[in-house]
Coordinates of N, CA and C and ligand atoms in Angstrom, one line a residue:
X18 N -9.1 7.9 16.6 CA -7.8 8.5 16.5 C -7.9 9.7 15.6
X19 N -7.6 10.6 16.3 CA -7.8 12.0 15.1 C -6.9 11.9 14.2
X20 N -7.5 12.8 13.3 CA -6.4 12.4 12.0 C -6.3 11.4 11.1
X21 N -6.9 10.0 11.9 CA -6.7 9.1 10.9 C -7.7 8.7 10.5
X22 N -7.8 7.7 9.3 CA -9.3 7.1 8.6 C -9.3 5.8 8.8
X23 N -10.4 4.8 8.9 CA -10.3 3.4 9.1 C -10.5 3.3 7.7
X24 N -9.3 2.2 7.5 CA -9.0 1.6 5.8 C -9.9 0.4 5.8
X25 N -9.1 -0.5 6.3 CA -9.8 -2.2 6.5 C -9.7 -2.6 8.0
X26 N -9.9 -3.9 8.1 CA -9.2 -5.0 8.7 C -8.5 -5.7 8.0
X27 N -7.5 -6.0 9.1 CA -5.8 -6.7 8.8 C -6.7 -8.1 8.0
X28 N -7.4 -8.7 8.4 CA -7.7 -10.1 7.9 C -8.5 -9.9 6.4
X29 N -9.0 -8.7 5.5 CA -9.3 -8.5 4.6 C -8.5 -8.7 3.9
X30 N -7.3 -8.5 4.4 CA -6.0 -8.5 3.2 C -5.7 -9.7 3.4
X31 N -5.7 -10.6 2.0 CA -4.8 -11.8 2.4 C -3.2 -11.8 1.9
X32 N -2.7 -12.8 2.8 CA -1.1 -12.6 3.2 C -0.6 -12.6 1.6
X33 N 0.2 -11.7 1.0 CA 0.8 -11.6 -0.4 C 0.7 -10.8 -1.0
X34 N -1.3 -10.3 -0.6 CA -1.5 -9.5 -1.5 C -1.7 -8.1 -1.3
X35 N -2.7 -7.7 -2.3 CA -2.9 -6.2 -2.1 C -4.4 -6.0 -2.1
X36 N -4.9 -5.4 -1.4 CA -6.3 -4.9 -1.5 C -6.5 -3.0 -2.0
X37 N -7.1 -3.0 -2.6 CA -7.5 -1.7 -2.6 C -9.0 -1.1 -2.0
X38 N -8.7 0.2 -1.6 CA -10.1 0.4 -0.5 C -10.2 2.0 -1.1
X39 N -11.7 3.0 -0.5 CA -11.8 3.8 -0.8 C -11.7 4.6 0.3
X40 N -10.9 6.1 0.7 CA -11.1 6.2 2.0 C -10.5 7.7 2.4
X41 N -11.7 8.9 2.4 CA -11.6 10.1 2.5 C -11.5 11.0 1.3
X42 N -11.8 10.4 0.3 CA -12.1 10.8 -1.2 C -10.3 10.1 -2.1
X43 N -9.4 9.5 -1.3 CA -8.8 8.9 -1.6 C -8.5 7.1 -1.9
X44 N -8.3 6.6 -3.3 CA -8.2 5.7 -3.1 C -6.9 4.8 -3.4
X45 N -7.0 3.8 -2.2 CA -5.5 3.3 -1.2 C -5.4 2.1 -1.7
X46 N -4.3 1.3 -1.6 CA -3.8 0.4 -1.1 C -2.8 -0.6 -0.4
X47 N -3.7 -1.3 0.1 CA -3.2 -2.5 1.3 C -2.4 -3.3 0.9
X48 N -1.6 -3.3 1.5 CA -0.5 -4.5 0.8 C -0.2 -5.2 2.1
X49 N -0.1 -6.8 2.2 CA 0.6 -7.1 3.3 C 1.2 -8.3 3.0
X50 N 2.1 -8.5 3.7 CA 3.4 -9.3 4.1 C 3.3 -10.0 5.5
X51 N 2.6 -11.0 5.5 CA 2.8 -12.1 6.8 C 2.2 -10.6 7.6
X52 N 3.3 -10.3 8.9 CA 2.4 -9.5 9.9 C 3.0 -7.6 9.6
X53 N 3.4 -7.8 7.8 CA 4.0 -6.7 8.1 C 2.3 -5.8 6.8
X54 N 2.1 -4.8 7.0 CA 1.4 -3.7 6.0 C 2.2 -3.3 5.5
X55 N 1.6 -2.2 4.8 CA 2.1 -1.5 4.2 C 0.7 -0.7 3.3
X56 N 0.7 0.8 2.8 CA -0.2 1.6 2.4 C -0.2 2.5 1.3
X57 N 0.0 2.5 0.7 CA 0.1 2.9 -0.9 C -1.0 3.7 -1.4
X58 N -0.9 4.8 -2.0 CA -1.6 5.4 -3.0 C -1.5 4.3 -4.2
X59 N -3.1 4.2 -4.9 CA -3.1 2.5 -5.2 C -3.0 3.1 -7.1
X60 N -2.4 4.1 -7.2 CA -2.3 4.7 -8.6 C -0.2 4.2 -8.8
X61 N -0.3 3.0 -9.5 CA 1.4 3.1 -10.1 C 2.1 4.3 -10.9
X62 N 2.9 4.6 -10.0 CA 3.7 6.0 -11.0 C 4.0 5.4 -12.3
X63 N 4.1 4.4 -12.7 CA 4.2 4.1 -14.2 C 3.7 4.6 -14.9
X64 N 2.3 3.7 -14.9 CA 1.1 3.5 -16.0 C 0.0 3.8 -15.3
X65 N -0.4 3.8 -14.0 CA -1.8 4.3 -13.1 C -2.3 2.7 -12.7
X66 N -1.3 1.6 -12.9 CA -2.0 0.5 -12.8 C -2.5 0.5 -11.4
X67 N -3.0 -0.5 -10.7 CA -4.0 -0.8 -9.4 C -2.7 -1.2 -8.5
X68 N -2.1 -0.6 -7.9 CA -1.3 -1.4 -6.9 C -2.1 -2.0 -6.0
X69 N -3.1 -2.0 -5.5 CA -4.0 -3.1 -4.5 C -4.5 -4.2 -5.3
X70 N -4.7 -4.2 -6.9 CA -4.5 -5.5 -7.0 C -3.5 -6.5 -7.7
X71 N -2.6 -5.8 -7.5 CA -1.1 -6.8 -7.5 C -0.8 -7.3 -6.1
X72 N 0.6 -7.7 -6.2 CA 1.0 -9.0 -5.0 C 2.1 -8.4 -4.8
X73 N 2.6 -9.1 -2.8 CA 4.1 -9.2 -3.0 C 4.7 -9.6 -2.8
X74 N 6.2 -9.5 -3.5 CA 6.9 -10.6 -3.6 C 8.6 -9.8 -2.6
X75 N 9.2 -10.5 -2.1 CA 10.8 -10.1 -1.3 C 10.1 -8.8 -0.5
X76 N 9.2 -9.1 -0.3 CA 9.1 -7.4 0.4 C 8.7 -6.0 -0.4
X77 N 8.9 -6.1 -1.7 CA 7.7 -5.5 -2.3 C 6.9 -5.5 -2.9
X78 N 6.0 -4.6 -3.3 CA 4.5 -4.6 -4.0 C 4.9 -4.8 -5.5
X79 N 3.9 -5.2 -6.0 CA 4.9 -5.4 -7.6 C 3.0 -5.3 -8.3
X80 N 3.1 -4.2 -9.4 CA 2.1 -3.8 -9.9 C 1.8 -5.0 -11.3
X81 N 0.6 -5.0 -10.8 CA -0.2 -6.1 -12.1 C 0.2 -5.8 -13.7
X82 N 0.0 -4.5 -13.6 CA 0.3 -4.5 -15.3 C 1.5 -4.6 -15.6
X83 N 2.9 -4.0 -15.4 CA 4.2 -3.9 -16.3 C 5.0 -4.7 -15.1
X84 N 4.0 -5.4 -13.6 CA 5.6 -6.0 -12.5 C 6.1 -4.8 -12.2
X85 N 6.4 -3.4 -12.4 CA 7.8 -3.0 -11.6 C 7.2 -3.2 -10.4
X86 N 8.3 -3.0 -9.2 CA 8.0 -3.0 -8.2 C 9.0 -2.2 -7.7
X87 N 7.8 -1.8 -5.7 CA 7.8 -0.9 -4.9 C 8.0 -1.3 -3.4
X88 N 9.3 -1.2 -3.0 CA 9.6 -1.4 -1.9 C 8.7 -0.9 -0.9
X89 N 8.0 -2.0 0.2 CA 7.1 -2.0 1.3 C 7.2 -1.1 2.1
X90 N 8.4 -0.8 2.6 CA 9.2 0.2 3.4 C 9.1 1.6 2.9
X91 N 8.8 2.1 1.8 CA 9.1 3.6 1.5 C 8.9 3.4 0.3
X92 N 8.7 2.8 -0.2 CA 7.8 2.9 -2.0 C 8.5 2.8 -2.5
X93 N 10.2 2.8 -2.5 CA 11.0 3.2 -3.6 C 11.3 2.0 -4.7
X94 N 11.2 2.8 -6.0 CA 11.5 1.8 -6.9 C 12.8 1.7 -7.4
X95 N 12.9 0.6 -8.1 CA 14.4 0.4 -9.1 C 14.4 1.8 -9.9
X96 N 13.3 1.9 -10.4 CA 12.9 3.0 -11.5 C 13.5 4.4 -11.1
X97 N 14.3 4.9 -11.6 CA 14.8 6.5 -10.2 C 13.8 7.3 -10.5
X98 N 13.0 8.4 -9.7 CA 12.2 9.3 -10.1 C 10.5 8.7 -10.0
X99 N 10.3 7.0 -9.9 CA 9.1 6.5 -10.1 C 8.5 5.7 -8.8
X100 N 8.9 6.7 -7.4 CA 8.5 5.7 -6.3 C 7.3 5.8 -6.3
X101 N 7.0 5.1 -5.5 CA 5.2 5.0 -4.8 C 4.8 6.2 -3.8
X102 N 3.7 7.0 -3.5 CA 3.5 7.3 -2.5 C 2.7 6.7 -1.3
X103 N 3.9 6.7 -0.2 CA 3.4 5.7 0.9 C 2.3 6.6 2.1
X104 N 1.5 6.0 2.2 CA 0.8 6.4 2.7 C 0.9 6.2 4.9
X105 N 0.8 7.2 5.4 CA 1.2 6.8 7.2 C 0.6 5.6 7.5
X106 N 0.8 4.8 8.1 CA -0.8 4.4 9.1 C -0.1 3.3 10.1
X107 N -1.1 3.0 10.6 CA -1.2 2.5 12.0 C -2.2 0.8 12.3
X108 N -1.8 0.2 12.9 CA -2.7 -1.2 12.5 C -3.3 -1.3 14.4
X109 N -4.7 -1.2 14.8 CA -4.8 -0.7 16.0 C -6.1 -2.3 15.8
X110 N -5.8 -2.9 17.2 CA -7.0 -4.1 17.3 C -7.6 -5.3 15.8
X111 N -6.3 -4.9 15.2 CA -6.8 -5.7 13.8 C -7.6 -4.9 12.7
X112 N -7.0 -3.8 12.7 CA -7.5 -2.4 11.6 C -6.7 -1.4 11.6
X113 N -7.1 -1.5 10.3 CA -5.7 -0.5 9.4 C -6.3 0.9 9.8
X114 N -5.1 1.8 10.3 CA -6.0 2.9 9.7 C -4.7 3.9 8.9
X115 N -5.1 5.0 8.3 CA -4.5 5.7 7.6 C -4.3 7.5 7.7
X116 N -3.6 8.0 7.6 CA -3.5 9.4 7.9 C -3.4 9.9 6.6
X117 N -4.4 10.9 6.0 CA -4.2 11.0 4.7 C -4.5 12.5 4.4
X118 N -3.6 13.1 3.5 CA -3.8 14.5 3.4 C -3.0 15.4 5.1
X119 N -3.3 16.3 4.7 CA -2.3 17.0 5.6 C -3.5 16.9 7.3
X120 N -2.0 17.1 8.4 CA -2.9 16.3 9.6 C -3.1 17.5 10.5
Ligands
LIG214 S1 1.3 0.6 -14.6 FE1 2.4 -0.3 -13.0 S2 4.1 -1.1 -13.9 FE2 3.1 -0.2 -15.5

């Protein structure tokens, strides 16, 4: 697929959590929800904590160190001004992939 980068496989991620991966000099994270992804720049606008290795909970990502959390859908937090950046991607034969940086 032009443009995009193979992240993981869907089955690396287990159902809740978050995986983080390295991928085009950028590093991501996998968050998944039953059959849903989701792709994150895996740096929390907070504090820099790991969002791939936090969990989620109602549908969104919720970072290990301070909990806030980041809606799955579009990153947005409670926090104004402190969304996530969501990253594109695409889930093709049981693999994530990701569009990163300008296409
Ligand atoms: S670093 Fe993520 S909530 Fe503080």
């Amino acid at each position: 697929m032009d443009g995009w980068t193979y992240l993981c496989r869907v089955d690396e991620v287990a159902d809740g959590r978050g995986l983080t991966v390295e991928a085009a000099g950028a590093r991501l994270a996998v968050l998944r929800d039953g059959d849903t992804i989701a792709v994150m720049f895996d740096r929390c606008p907070h504090a820099g904590g790991s969002l791939g290795s936090g969990w989620v909970e109602d549908r969104e990502a919720v970072c290990p160190l301070h909990r806030w959390r980041f809606r799955l859908r579009d990153g947005r937090c409670d926090v104004p001004g402190h969304s996530a950046h969501i990253v594109e991607h695409r889930v093709r034969s049981g693999e994530v992939w990701g569009r990163i940086g300008p296409s």
